[in-house]
């Protein structure tokens, strides 16, 4: 998969996460086996806004031809998704979240891996 395709797909995933976290945070509670709380709603909505920024970044960079710009996006998204996956694994091992977290972990690892591959291929 090339940089353009990965960027577009990731922008769509991040956009979906943005809307889900802002409009339907209870879905995340259910998926991760968490109790709903007001603080969680606030943090979910704030995280949704961050995913909006990542979505715009990936979408706007999809046609970047300057290698340094592509590399910037690759390293940024790869790092964020790799760290999110690591945090998800840690929280699962701690017993803080349920097995539904593995859906997020797998998607995060997939995105991180695809961007890593794009980076290794010259992005």
Coordinates of C-alpha atoms in Angstrom, one line a residue:
X1 CA 0.0 0.0 0.0
X2 CA 1.4 3.4 -0.9
X3 CA 1.5 6.5 1.3
X4 CA -1.5 8.1 -0.4
X5 CA -3.7 5.1 0.2
X6 CA -2.6 4.6 3.8
X7 CA -3.0 8.3 4.6
X8 CA -6.6 8.4 3.1
X9 CA -7.6 5.2 5.0
X10 CA -6.1 6.4 8.2
X11 CA -7.8 9.8 7.8
X12 CA -11.2 8.0 7.5
X13 CA -10.4 5.8 10.6
X14 CA -9.4 8.8 12.6
X15 CA -12.5 10.8 11.5
X16 CA -14.7 7.9 12.5
X17 CA -13.0 7.7 15.9
X18 CA -13.5 11.5 16.3
X19 CA -17.2 11.3 15.7
X20 CA -17.6 8.2 17.9
X21 CA -15.6 9.6 20.8
X22 CA -17.5 12.9 20.7
X23 CA -21.0 11.7 19.9
X24 CA -21.1 8.1 21.3
X25 CA -18.5 7.7 24.1
X26 CA -20.7 5.0 25.7
X27 CA -19.7 2.8 22.8
X28 CA -16.1 3.0 23.9
X29 CA -17.1 2.2 27.5
X30 CA -19.0 -0.8 26.3
X31 CA -16.2 -2.0 24.0
X32 CA -13.5 -1.6 26.7
X33 CA -15.7 -2.9 29.6
X34 CA -15.5 0.4 31.5
X35 CA -18.0 2.1 33.8
X36 CA -19.4 5.3 32.3
X37 CA -18.3 8.5 34.2
X38 CA -18.6 12.2 33.6
X39 CA -14.8 12.6 33.6
X40 CA -14.6 9.8 31.0
X41 CA -17.1 11.6 28.8
X42 CA -15.1 14.8 28.9
X43 CA -11.8 13.0 28.2
X44 CA -13.4 11.0 25.4
X45 CA -14.6 14.2 23.7
X46 CA -11.2 15.8 24.1
X47 CA -9.6 12.7 22.6
X48 CA -12.1 12.9 19.8
X49 CA -10.9 16.4 18.9
X50 CA -7.3 15.1 18.8
X51 CA -8.3 12.4 16.4
X52 CA -9.9 15.2 14.3
X53 CA -6.5 16.8 14.1
X54 CA -4.8 13.5 13.1
X55 CA -7.5 13.0 10.5
X56 CA -7.0 16.4 8.9
X57 CA -3.2 15.9 9.0
X58 CA -3.4 12.5 7.2
X59 CA -5.9 13.7 4.7
X60 CA -4.1 16.9 3.8
X61 CA -0.7 15.1 3.6
X62 CA -2.0 12.4 1.3
X63 CA -0.7 14.1 -1.9
X64 CA 2.5 15.3 -0.3
X65 CA 5.4 14.8 -2.7
X66 CA 8.2 16.2 -0.5
X67 CA 9.8 13.3 1.2
X68 CA 10.4 15.3 4.4
X69 CA 6.7 16.0 4.7
X70 CA 5.7 12.4 4.2
X71 CA 8.4 11.3 6.7
X72 CA 7.0 13.8 9.2
X73 CA 3.5 12.4 8.9
X74 CA 4.7 8.8 8.9
X75 CA 6.8 9.2 12.1
X76 CA 4.1 11.2 13.9
X77 CA 1.3 8.7 13.2
X78 CA 3.5 5.7 13.6
X79 CA 4.7 6.9 17.0
X80 CA 1.2 7.9 18.3
X81 CA -0.4 4.6 17.2
X82 CA 2.5 2.5 18.5
X83 CA 2.3 4.2 21.9
X84 CA -1.5 3.8 21.9
X85 CA -1.1 0.1 21.3
X86 CA 1.5 -0.2 24.0
X87 CA -0.7 1.7 26.4
X88 CA -3.7 -0.6 25.5
X89 CA -1.7 -3.7 26.2
X90 CA -0.5 -2.3 29.5
X91 CA -4.0 -1.4 30.6
X92 CA -5.3 -4.9 29.6
X93 CA -2.5 -6.6 31.6
X94 CA -3.3 -4.3 34.6
X95 CA -6.9 -5.5 34.3
X96 CA -8.2 -1.9 33.8
X97 CA -10.0 -2.7 30.5
X98 CA -11.7 -5.7 29.0
X99 CA -10.8 -7.8 26.0
X100 CA -12.5 -5.4 23.6
X101 CA -9.3 -3.3 23.8
X102 CA -7.7 -5.8 21.5
X103 CA -9.7 -4.4 18.6
X104 CA -8.2 -1.0 19.2
X105 CA -4.7 -2.5 19.8
X106 CA -4.8 -4.5 16.5
X107 CA -6.0 -1.4 14.5
X108 CA -3.3 0.7 16.1
X109 CA -0.6 -1.8 15.3
X110 CA -1.9 -2.2 11.8
X111 CA -1.8 1.6 11.2
X112 CA 1.6 1.9 12.8
X113 CA 2.9 -1.1 10.7
X114 CA 1.6 0.3 7.5
X115 CA 3.1 3.7 8.1
X116 CA 6.4 2.0 9.1
X117 CA 6.4 0.0 5.8
X118 CA 5.7 3.2 3.9
X119 CA 8.6 4.8 5.7
X120 CA 10.9 2.0 4.8
X121 CA 9.8 2.2 1.2
X122 CA 10.9 5.8 1.0
X123 CA 8.2 8.0 2.4

